[in-house]
Amino acid sequence: MDSTHFDAAVDKLPRRRVGFYPTPFHALPNLSAAYGLNLFMKREDLAGPSAISGSKMRLAEFILGRALENGVTHVITQGEYLTNSGLQFAAACLSVGITPILFLTRNVRRHGELGEFRGNYLLNKTMGVETHVINVGDNVWHSPDEAARITDAIAVRKAELEAQGHEVLVVGTGGAHPDGYIAHALTFREMLEQSDAAGVELDYVYHTIGTGTALPGMLAAKLCLGHPVKFRSISIQRFNDGDRMNPGVIVERTKAVLATLGAPVPDDATIRAEIDIDQRFIGEDYAVASAESTAAIRELARAEGVFVGPVYTGKGLAGLLDHARSGRIPADSNVAFLHTGDTGNLFEIPQVVGHITA
Ligand SMILES: *Cc1c(COP(=O)(O)O)cnc(C)c1O
């Protein structure tokens, strides 16, 4: 499929513009010199409409585009209390006149009871968003009982709103919704145009993977546009066969995006061979600072004056830098890091952020 057909297929889909696209793509000259690579950054953290944005804004544009056509008045979504996704959906909903509602889980053993408002939670409160905080234990991502408790709470609120005559859409954790996965096909499409303009052919794209919303679209775009780039995903949670998030989920979502684009759908093994997930940078737990991530945040800030965050992008960048040091990325490769957001979490509690100033 050529890019003209690709663009035509995407243009047919419902979409409500909220962000500022294309997002910037730029070189990281000092880090490049330090590692003997050509490093670039794709700035989904600058997607708007505020300075604290992220990769979920693109999903929101497509999901809300259809929701508006369907007369949706309220969007309920869920995530950890420091979710970036929830923050982006809330901002997007407000800007298009839909009421956002967030169900937020908090691991009280790791992070304590909710006290002073900080980070993304503070920003959600500033936007006046209806939030419901549910205290959970360590295994919320893997326990069916914990998941059911949250799903039930959402169902109750949804029923209340529907009884009042409202139209409610529930969007899964991380903005997981079939209308959204196409969004990051555009991210890769933009990156190709921007890297072409810079006179480079990308060898690798690194990004942080969590709920599997960005990789399927990017992979689908790579496959249907026939580009040789390799994606390397650094995970912030377990991502094996049998886990809640697993490579099979990525394969299914990638096939769905290809079908939406009207592109040929290769067999599962072909798609699976494109997936490369490194789980060595999770650290102790989700949203718990790791030494590598803290060091990566500092290193980027000191080299380039650019900030990544402690929950997602610091861990992702730590993976990239480790691969660069260990020679997993060949010298002089053209490498882009997808900055998916997370900077609001730099203003969280020390358990989340670590000690980045020392
Ligand atoms: C959701 C999120 C991720 C993980 O992305 P997925 O594409 O959902 O796997 C990474 N970084 C940030 C800032 C996010 O909000």
Coordinates of N, CA and C in Angstrom, one line a residue, residues 102-324:
L102 N -13.2 9.6 35.9 CA -12.1 8.7 36.0 C -12.2 7.8 37.2
F103 N -12.0 6.5 37.0 CA -11.9 5.5 38.1 C -10.5 5.2 38.3
L104 N -9.9 5.6 39.4 CA -8.4 5.5 39.6 C -8.1 4.5 40.7
T105 N -7.2 3.6 40.4 CA -6.8 2.7 41.5 C -5.5 3.2 42.1
R106 N -5.3 2.9 43.4 CA -4.1 3.3 44.1 C -3.6 2.2 44.9
N107 N -2.3 1.8 44.7 CA -1.7 0.7 45.4 C -1.2 1.4 46.8
V108 N -2.0 1.1 47.8 CA -1.7 1.8 49.1 C -0.5 1.3 49.8
R109 N -0.1 0.0 49.5 CA 1.2 -0.5 50.1 C 2.4 0.3 49.5
R110 N 2.3 0.5 48.2 CA 3.4 1.2 47.5 C 3.4 2.7 47.7
H111 N 2.2 3.3 47.6 CA 2.1 4.7 47.5 C 1.4 5.4 48.7
G112 N 0.9 4.6 49.6 CA 0.1 5.2 50.8 C -1.3 5.7 50.4
E113 N -2.0 6.1 51.4 CA -3.4 6.6 51.1 C -3.2 8.0 50.4
L114 N -4.2 8.3 49.6 CA -4.1 9.6 48.9 C -4.1 10.7 49.9
G115 N -3.1 11.6 49.8 CA -3.0 12.7 50.7 C -3.0 14.0 49.9
E116 N -2.0 14.7 50.0 CA -1.9 16.0 49.2 C -2.0 15.6 47.7
F117 N -2.7 16.4 47.0 CA -2.8 16.2 45.5 C -1.5 16.5 44.8
R118 N -1.0 15.6 44.0 CA 0.2 15.8 43.3 C 0.1 15.3 41.9
G119 N 1.1 15.6 41.0 CA 1.2 15.0 39.7 C -0.1 15.1 38.9
N120 N -0.4 14.0 38.1 CA -1.5 14.0 37.3 C -2.8 14.1 38.0
Y121 N -2.9 13.6 39.3 CA -4.1 13.7 40.0 C -4.5 15.2 40.3
L122 N -3.4 15.9 40.6 CA -3.6 17.4 40.9 C -4.2 18.0 39.6
L123 N -3.6 17.6 38.4 CA -4.1 18.2 37.2 C -5.5 17.8 36.9
N124 N -5.9 16.6 37.2 CA -7.3 16.2 37.0 C -8.2 17.0 37.9
K125 N -7.8 17.2 39.1 CA -8.6 18.0 40.0 C -8.7 19.4 39.6
T126 N -7.6 19.9 39.0 CA -7.6 21.3 38.5 C -8.7 21.5 37.4
M127 N -8.8 20.4 36.6 CA -9.8 20.4 35.5 C -11.2 20.2 36.0
G128 N -11.3 19.9 37.3 CA -12.6 19.7 37.9 C -13.2 18.3 37.5
V129 N -12.4 17.3 37.2 CA -12.9 16.0 36.7 C -13.4 15.2 37.9
E130 N -14.6 14.6 37.7 CA -15.1 13.6 38.7 C -14.2 12.4 38.8
T131 N -13.6 12.2 40.0 CA -12.7 11.1 40.1 C -13.1 10.2 41.2
H132 N -12.9 8.9 41.1 CA -13.2 7.9 42.1 C -12.0 7.1 42.4
V133 N -11.4 7.2 43.6 CA -10.2 6.5 43.9 C -10.5 5.2 44.6
I134 N -10.0 4.1 44.1 CA -10.2 2.8 44.6 C -8.9 2.2 45.1
N135 N -8.8 2.0 46.4 CA -7.6 1.4 47.0 C -7.4 0.0 46.6
V136 N -6.3 -0.4 46.2 CA -6.0 -1.8 45.8 C -4.7 -2.3 46.3
G137 N -4.5 -3.6 46.2 CA -3.3 -4.3 46.6 C -2.3 -4.4 45.5
D138 N -1.3 -5.2 45.6 CA -0.2 -5.3 44.6 C -0.6 -5.9 43.3
N139 N -1.7 -6.7 43.4 CA -1.9 -7.6 42.2 C -3.1 -7.1 41.3
V140 N -3.4 -5.8 41.4 CA -4.6 -5.3 40.6 C -4.5 -5.7 39.2
W141 N -3.3 -5.7 38.6 CA -3.2 -5.9 37.1 C -3.4 -7.4 36.8
H142 N -3.3 -8.3 37.8 CA -3.3 -9.7 37.5 C -4.4 -10.5 38.2
S143 N -5.2 -9.8 39.1 CA -6.2 -10.5 39.8 C -7.6 -10.3 39.3
P144 N -8.3 -11.3 38.9 CA -9.7 -11.2 38.4 C -10.6 -10.5 39.4
D145 N -10.4 -10.8 40.7 CA -11.3 -10.2 41.7 C -11.1 -8.7 41.8
E146 N -9.9 -8.3 41.8 CA -9.6 -6.8 41.9 C -10.2 -6.2 40.6
A147 N -10.0 -6.8 39.5 CA -10.5 -6.2 38.2 C -12.0 -6.1 38.3
A148 N -12.6 -7.1 38.8 CA -14.1 -7.2 38.9 C -14.6 -6.0 39.8
R149 N -13.9 -5.8 40.9 CA -14.3 -4.7 41.8 C -14.4 -3.4 41.1
I150 N -13.4 -3.1 40.2 CA -13.4 -1.9 39.5 C -14.4 -1.8 38.4
T151 N -14.5 -2.9 37.7 CA -15.6 -3.0 36.6 C -17.0 -2.8 37.2
D152 N -17.2 -3.4 38.3 CA -18.5 -3.3 39.0 C -18.8 -1.8 39.4
A153 N -17.8 -1.2 39.9 CA -18.0 0.2 40.3 C -18.3 1.1 39.1
I154 N -17.6 0.8 38.0 CA -17.9 1.6 36.8 C -19.3 1.3 36.3
A155 N -19.7 0.0 36.3 CA -21.0 -0.3 35.9 C -22.1 0.4 36.7
V156 N -21.9 0.5 38.0 CA -22.9 1.2 38.8 C -23.0 2.7 38.4
R157 N -21.9 3.3 38.2 CA -21.9 4.8 37.9 C -22.6 4.9 36.5
K158 N -22.2 4.0 35.6 CA -22.8 4.1 34.2 C -24.3 4.0 34.2
A159 N -24.8 3.0 35.0 CA -26.2 2.8 35.1 C -26.9 4.0 35.7
E160 N -26.3 4.6 36.7 CA -26.9 5.9 37.3 C -27.0 7.0 36.2
L161 N -26.0 7.1 35.4 CA -26.0 8.2 34.4 C -27.0 7.9 33.3
E162 N -27.1 6.6 33.0 CA -28.1 6.2 31.9 C -29.5 6.4 32.4
A163 N -29.7 6.1 33.7 CA -31.1 6.3 34.2 C -31.5 7.8 34.2
Q164 N -30.4 8.7 34.1 CA -30.7 10.1 34.0 C -30.8 10.6 32.6
G165 N -30.7 9.6 31.6 CA -30.9 9.9 30.2 C -29.6 10.2 29.5
H166 N -28.4 10.0 30.1 CA -27.1 10.3 29.5 C -26.7 9.1 28.6
E167 N -25.8 9.4 27.7 CA -25.2 8.4 26.8 C -23.8 8.2 27.3
V168 N -23.4 7.0 27.7 CA -22.1 6.8 28.4 C -21.3 5.8 27.5
L169 N -20.0 6.2 27.3 CA -19.0 5.3 26.7 C -18.0 5.0 27.8
V170 N -17.7 3.7 27.9 CA -16.6 3.2 28.8 C -15.4 2.9 27.9
V171 N -14.2 3.5 28.3 CA -13.0 3.2 27.5 C -12.0 2.5 28.5
G172 N -11.4 1.5 28.1 CA -10.6 0.6 28.9 C -9.3 1.3 29.4
T173 N -8.6 0.6 30.3 CA -7.4 1.2 30.9 C -6.4 1.5 29.7
G174 N -5.8 2.7 29.8 CA -4.8 3.1 28.8 C -5.4 3.5 27.5
G175 N -6.7 3.7 27.5 CA -7.4 4.2 26.3 C -7.6 3.0 25.3
A176 N -7.6 1.8 25.9 CA -7.8 0.6 25.0 C -9.2 0.6 24.5
H177 N -9.3 0.8 23.2 CA -10.7 0.7 22.5 C -10.4 0.5 21.0
P178 N -11.2 -0.3 20.4 CA -10.9 -0.7 19.0 C -10.8 0.6 18.0
D179 N -11.6 1.6 18.4 CA -11.5 2.8 17.5 C -10.2 3.5 17.5
G180 N -9.4 3.2 18.6 CA -8.2 4.1 18.8 C -6.9 3.5 18.2
Y181 N -6.8 2.2 18.0 CA -5.5 1.6 17.6 C -4.9 2.2 16.3
I182 N -5.8 2.6 15.5 CA -5.3 3.2 14.2 C -4.5 4.5 14.4
A183 N -4.6 5.1 15.6 CA -4.1 6.4 15.8 C -2.5 6.4 15.6
H184 N -1.9 5.4 16.1 CA -0.4 5.5 16.1 C 0.2 4.9 14.8
A185 N -0.7 4.5 13.9 CA -0.3 4.3 12.5 C 0.1 5.7 11.9
L186 N -0.6 6.7 12.3 CA -0.3 8.0 11.9 C 1.0 8.5 12.5
T187 N 1.3 8.1 13.8 CA 2.6 8.5 14.4 C 3.7 8.0 13.5
F188 N 3.7 6.8 13.1 CA 4.8 6.2 12.3 C 4.8 6.9 11.0
R189 N 3.6 7.1 10.4 CA 3.6 7.8 9.1 C 4.2 9.2 9.2
E190 N 4.0 9.9 10.2 CA 4.6 11.2 10.4 C 6.1 11.1 10.6
M191 N 6.5 10.0 11.4 CA 8.0 9.8 11.6 C 8.7 9.6 10.3
L192 N 8.0 8.8 9.4 CA 8.7 8.5 8.1 C 8.9 9.8 7.3
E193 N 7.8 10.6 7.3 CA 7.9 11.9 6.5 C 9.0 12.8 7.2
Q194 N 9.0 12.8 8.5 CA 10.0 13.7 9.2 C 11.4 13.2 9.1
S195 N 11.6 11.9 9.1 CA 13.0 11.3 9.0 C 13.5 11.5 7.6
D196 N 12.6 11.3 6.6 CA 12.9 11.5 5.2 C 13.4 12.9 5.0
A197 N 12.7 13.9 5.6 CA 13.0 15.3 5.4 C 14.4 15.6 6.1
A198 N 14.7 14.8 7.1 CA 16.0 15.0 7.8 C 17.1 14.2 7.1
G199 N 16.7 13.4 6.0 CA 17.7 12.7 5.2 C 18.2 11.4 5.9
V200 N 17.4 10.8 6.8 CA 17.8 9.5 7.4 C 16.7 8.5 7.2
E201 N 17.1 7.2 7.2 CA 16.2 6.1 7.2 C 16.3 5.5 8.6
L202 N 15.2 5.4 9.2 CA 15.2 4.9 10.6 C 15.5 3.4 10.6
D203 N 16.4 3.0 11.5 CA 16.7 1.6 11.7 C 15.9 1.0 12.9
Y204 N 15.7 1.8 13.9 CA 15.0 1.3 15.1 C 14.1 2.4 15.6
V205 N 12.9 2.0 16.1 CA 12.1 2.9 16.9 C 11.9 2.2 18.3
Y206 N 12.3 2.9 19.3 CA 12.2 2.5 20.7 C 11.0 3.2 21.4
H207 N 10.3 2.5 22.2 CA 9.2 3.1 22.9 C 8.9 2.3 24.2
T208 N 8.1 2.9 25.1 CA 7.7 2.2 26.3 C 6.4 1.6 26.0
I209 N 6.3 0.3 26.4 CA 5.0 -0.4 26.2 C 4.3 -0.7 27.5
G210 N 3.0 -0.6 27.6 CA 2.3 -0.9 28.8 C 1.0 -1.5 28.5
T211 N 0.1 -0.8 27.9 CA -1.3 -1.3 27.6 C -1.4 -1.7 26.2
G212 N -0.4 -1.5 25.4 CA -0.4 -2.0 24.0 C -1.3 -1.2 23.1
T213 N -1.3 0.1 23.3 CA -2.1 0.9 22.4 C -1.3 1.6 21.2
A214 N 0.0 1.8 21.4 CA 0.8 2.5 20.4 C 1.4 1.5 19.4
L215 N 1.9 0.3 19.9 CA 2.6 -0.6 19.0 C 1.8 -1.1 17.8
P216 N 0.5 -1.5 18.1 CA -0.2 -2.1 16.9 C -0.4 -1.2 15.7
G217 N -0.6 0.1 16.0 CA -0.8 1.0 14.9 C 0.5 1.3 14.2
M218 N 1.6 1.4 15.0 CA 2.9 1.7 14.3 C 3.3 0.5 13.5
L219 N 3.1 -0.7 14.1 CA 3.5 -2.0 13.4 C 2.7 -2.1 12.1
A220 N 1.4 -1.8 12.2 CA 0.5 -1.9 11.0 C 1.0 -1.0 9.9
A221 N 1.4 0.2 10.3 CA 1.9 1.2 9.3 C 3.2 0.7 8.7
K222 N 4.1 0.2 9.5 CA 5.3 -0.3 9.0 C 5.1 -1.4 8.0
L223 N 4.2 -2.3 8.3 CA 3.9 -3.5 7.5 C 3.3 -3.1 6.2
C224 N 2.3 -2.2 6.3 CA 1.6 -1.9 5.0 C 2.3 -0.9 4.2
L225 N 3.2 -0.1 4.8 CA 4.0 0.8 3.9 C 5.3 0.2 3.5
G226 N 5.6 -1.0 4.1 CA 6.8 -1.8 3.6 C 8.1 -1.1 4.0
H227 N 8.2 -0.7 5.3 CA 9.5 -0.1 5.8 C 10.3 -1.1 6.6
P228 N 11.6 -1.1 6.5 CA 12.4 -2.1 7.2 C 12.7 -1.8 8.7
V229 N 12.2 -0.7 9.2 CA 12.4 -0.3 10.6 C 12.1 -1.5 11.6
K230 N 12.9 -1.6 12.7 CA 12.6 -2.5 13.8 C 12.0 -1.8 15.0
F231 N 11.0 -2.3 15.6 CA 10.4 -1.7 16.8 C 11.0 -2.4 18.0
R232 N 11.4 -1.7 19.0 CA 11.9 -2.3 20.2 C 11.1 -1.7 21.4
S233 N 10.4 -2.5 22.1 CA 9.5 -2.1 23.1 C 10.0 -2.4 24.5
I234 N 10.1 -1.4 25.3 CA 10.6 -1.6 26.7 C 9.3 -1.6 27.6
S235 N 9.1 -2.7 28.3 CA 7.9 -2.9 29.0 C 8.0 -2.3 30.5
I236 N 6.8 -1.8 31.0 CA 6.8 -1.4 32.4 C 5.9 -2.3 33.2
Q237 N 5.5 -3.4 32.5 CA 4.8 -4.5 33.3 C 5.0 -5.8 32.6
R238 N 4.7 -6.9 33.3 CA 4.9 -8.2 32.7 C 4.1 -8.4 31.4
F239 N 4.8 -9.0 30.4 CA 4.2 -9.0 29.0 C 4.4 -10.3 28.4
N240 N 4.2 -11.5 29.1 CA 4.4 -12.8 28.5 C 3.1 -13.4 28.1
D241 N 3.2 -14.5 27.3 CA 2.0 -15.3 27.0 C 1.3 -15.7 28.3
G242 N 0.0 -15.5 28.4 CA -0.6 -15.9 29.7 C -0.9 -14.7 30.6
D243 N -0.1 -13.6 30.4 CA -0.3 -12.4 31.2 C -1.5 -11.6 30.6
R244 N -2.0 -10.7 31.4 CA -3.2 -9.9 30.9 C -2.8 -9.2 29.6
M245 N -1.6 -8.5 29.6 CA -1.1 -8.0 28.3 C 0.0 -9.0 27.8
N246 N -0.1 -9.4 26.6 CA 0.8 -10.4 26.0 C 0.9 -10.1 24.5
P247 N 2.0 -10.7 23.9 CA 2.2 -10.5 22.5 C 1.0 -10.8 21.6
G248 N 0.2 -11.8 22.0 CA -0.9 -12.2 21.2 C -1.9 -11.0 21.1
V249 N -2.1 -10.2 22.1 CA -3.0 -9.0 22.1 C -2.5 -8.1 21.0
I250 N -1.2 -7.9 20.9 CA -0.6 -6.9 20.0 C -0.9 -7.5 18.5
V251 N -0.7 -8.8 18.3 CA -0.9 -9.4 17.0 C -2.4 -9.1 16.6
E252 N -3.3 -9.4 17.5 CA -4.8 -9.2 17.1 C -5.1 -7.7 16.8
R253 N -4.6 -6.8 17.6 CA -4.8 -5.4 17.4 C -4.2 -4.9 16.1
T254 N -3.0 -5.5 15.8 CA -2.3 -5.1 14.5 C -3.1 -5.5 13.3
K255 N -3.6 -6.8 13.4 CA -4.5 -7.3 12.3 C -5.7 -6.4 12.1
A256 N -6.3 -6.0 13.2 CA -7.5 -5.1 13.1 C -7.2 -3.8 12.5
V257 N -6.0 -3.2 12.8 CA -5.7 -1.9 12.2 C -5.4 -2.1 10.7
L258 N -4.7 -3.2 10.3 CA -4.5 -3.5 8.9 C -5.8 -3.6 8.1
A259 N -6.7 -4.3 8.8 CA -8.0 -4.5 8.1 C -8.8 -3.2 7.9
T260 N -8.7 -2.3 9.0 CA -9.3 -1.0 8.9 C -8.7 -0.2 7.7
L261 N -7.4 -0.3 7.6 CA -6.7 0.4 6.5 C -7.0 -0.2 5.1
G262 N -7.6 -1.4 5.1 CA -7.8 -2.1 3.8 C -6.5 -2.7 3.3
A263 N -5.6 -2.9 4.1 CA -4.3 -3.5 3.7 C -4.2 -5.0 3.9
P264 N -3.3 -5.6 3.1 CA -3.2 -7.1 3.3 C -2.8 -7.4 4.7
V265 N -3.4 -8.5 5.3 CA -3.1 -8.9 6.6 C -2.2 -10.2 6.6
P266 N -1.0 -10.1 7.0 CA -0.1 -11.2 7.0 C -0.5 -12.3 8.1
D267 N 0.2 -13.4 8.1 CA -0.2 -14.4 9.1 C 0.4 -14.0 10.5
D268 N -0.2 -14.6 11.5 CA 0.2 -14.2 12.9 C 1.7 -14.3 13.1
A269 N 2.3 -15.3 12.6 CA 3.8 -15.5 12.8 C 4.6 -14.4 12.3
T270 N 4.2 -13.8 11.1 CA 4.9 -12.7 10.5 C 4.8 -11.5 11.4
I271 N 3.6 -11.2 12.0 CA 3.4 -10.1 12.8 C 4.2 -10.3 14.1
R272 N 4.1 -11.5 14.7 CA 4.7 -11.8 15.9 C 6.2 -11.6 15.8
A273 N 6.8 -11.9 14.7 CA 8.3 -11.8 14.5 C 8.7 -10.4 14.6
E274 N 7.8 -9.4 14.4 CA 8.2 -8.0 14.5 C 8.2 -7.5 16.0
I275 N 7.6 -8.3 16.9 CA 7.5 -7.8 18.3 C 8.7 -8.2 19.1
D276 N 9.3 -7.2 19.7 CA 10.5 -7.4 20.5 C 10.3 -6.7 21.8
I277 N 10.0 -7.4 22.9 CA 9.6 -6.7 24.1 C 10.7 -7.1 25.2
D278 N 11.3 -6.1 25.8 CA 12.3 -6.2 26.8 C 11.7 -5.9 28.2
Q279 N 11.6 -6.9 29.0 CA 11.0 -6.8 30.3 C 12.0 -6.5 31.5
R280 N 13.2 -6.2 31.1 CA 14.2 -6.1 32.2 C 14.2 -4.7 32.9
F281 N 13.4 -3.8 32.4 CA 13.4 -2.5 33.0 C 12.2 -2.1 33.8
I282 N 11.4 -3.1 34.1 CA 10.2 -2.9 35.0 C 10.6 -2.3 36.3
G283 N 11.7 -2.8 36.8 CA 12.2 -2.5 38.2 C 11.3 -3.3 39.2
E284 N 11.2 -2.7 40.4 CA 10.5 -3.5 41.5 C 9.0 -3.7 41.2
D285 N 8.5 -2.6 40.6 CA 7.0 -2.7 40.3 C 6.6 -1.5 39.4
Y286 N 5.4 -1.6 39.0 CA 4.8 -0.5 38.2 C 4.8 0.8 39.1
A287 N 5.2 1.9 38.5 CA 5.1 3.2 39.2 C 6.0 3.2 40.5
V288 N 7.0 2.4 40.5 CA 8.0 2.5 41.6 C 9.3 2.9 40.9
A289 N 10.0 3.9 41.4 CA 11.2 4.4 40.7 C 12.2 3.3 40.7
S290 N 13.0 3.2 39.6 CA 14.1 2.3 39.5 C 15.4 3.1 39.3
A291 N 16.5 2.6 39.7 CA 17.7 3.3 39.6 C 18.1 3.6 38.1
E292 N 17.8 2.7 37.2 CA 18.1 2.9 35.8 C 17.3 4.0 35.2
S293 N 16.0 4.0 35.6 CA 15.1 5.1 35.1 C 15.5 6.4 35.6
T294 N 15.7 6.5 36.9 CA 16.1 7.8 37.5 C 17.4 8.3 36.8
A295 N 18.3 7.4 36.6 CA 19.6 7.8 35.9 C 19.3 8.3 34.5
A296 N 18.4 7.6 33.8 CA 18.1 8.0 32.4 C 17.4 9.4 32.3
I297 N 16.5 9.6 33.3 CA 15.8 10.9 33.3 C 16.8 12.0 33.5
R298 N 17.8 11.8 34.4 CA 18.8 12.8 34.7 C 19.7 13.0 33.5
E299 N 20.1 11.8 32.8 CA 21.0 11.9 31.7 C 20.5 12.7 30.6
L300 N 19.2 12.4 30.2 CA 18.6 13.2 29.1 C 18.4 14.6 29.5
A301 N 18.0 14.9 30.7 CA 17.8 16.3 31.1 C 19.1 17.1 31.0
R302 N 20.2 16.4 31.5 CA 21.5 17.1 31.5 C 22.1 17.3 30.2
A303 N 21.9 16.3 29.3 CA 22.4 16.4 27.9 C 21.7 17.3 27.0
E304 N 20.3 17.2 27.1 CA 19.5 17.9 26.1 C 18.5 18.9 26.6
G305 N 18.3 19.0 27.9 CA 17.2 19.8 28.5 C 15.9 19.3 28.2
V306 N 15.7 18.0 28.0 CA 14.4 17.4 27.7 C 14.1 16.4 28.9
F307 N 12.8 16.4 29.2 CA 12.3 15.6 30.4 C 11.5 14.4 29.9
V308 N 11.9 13.2 30.4 CA 11.0 12.1 30.4 C 10.5 11.8 31.8
G309 N 9.5 11.0 31.9 CA 8.8 10.8 33.2 C 9.2 9.5 33.9
P310 N 8.9 9.4 35.2 CA 9.3 8.2 36.0 C 8.5 6.9 35.8
V311 N 7.3 7.0 35.4 CA 6.5 5.8 35.4 C 6.6 5.0 34.1
Y312 N 6.8 5.7 33.0 CA 6.8 5.1 31.7 C 8.1 5.4 30.9
T313 N 8.3 6.7 30.5 CA 9.3 7.0 29.5 C 10.7 7.0 30.1
G314 N 10.9 7.2 31.4 CA 12.2 7.0 32.0 C 12.7 5.6 31.9
K315 N 11.7 4.7 32.2 CA 12.1 3.2 32.1 C 12.3 2.8 30.6
G316 N 11.6 3.4 29.7 CA 11.8 3.1 28.3 C 13.1 3.6 27.8
L317 N 13.4 4.9 28.2 CA 14.7 5.4 27.8 C 15.9 4.7 28.4
A318 N 15.7 4.2 29.7 CA 16.7 3.4 30.3 C 17.0 2.1 29.5
G319 N 16.0 1.6 28.9 CA 16.2 0.4 28.1 C 17.0 0.7 26.8
L320 N 16.6 1.8 26.2 CA 17.3 2.3 25.0 C 18.8 2.5 25.3
L321 N 19.1 3.2 26.4 CA 20.5 3.5 26.7 C 21.3 2.2 27.0
D322 N 20.6 1.3 27.7 CA 21.3 0.0 28.0 C 21.6 -0.7 26.7
H323 N 20.6 -0.7 25.8 CA 20.9 -1.4 24.5 C 22.0 -0.7 23.7
A324 N 22.1 0.6 23.9 CA 23.2 1.3 23.2 C 24.5 1.0 23.8

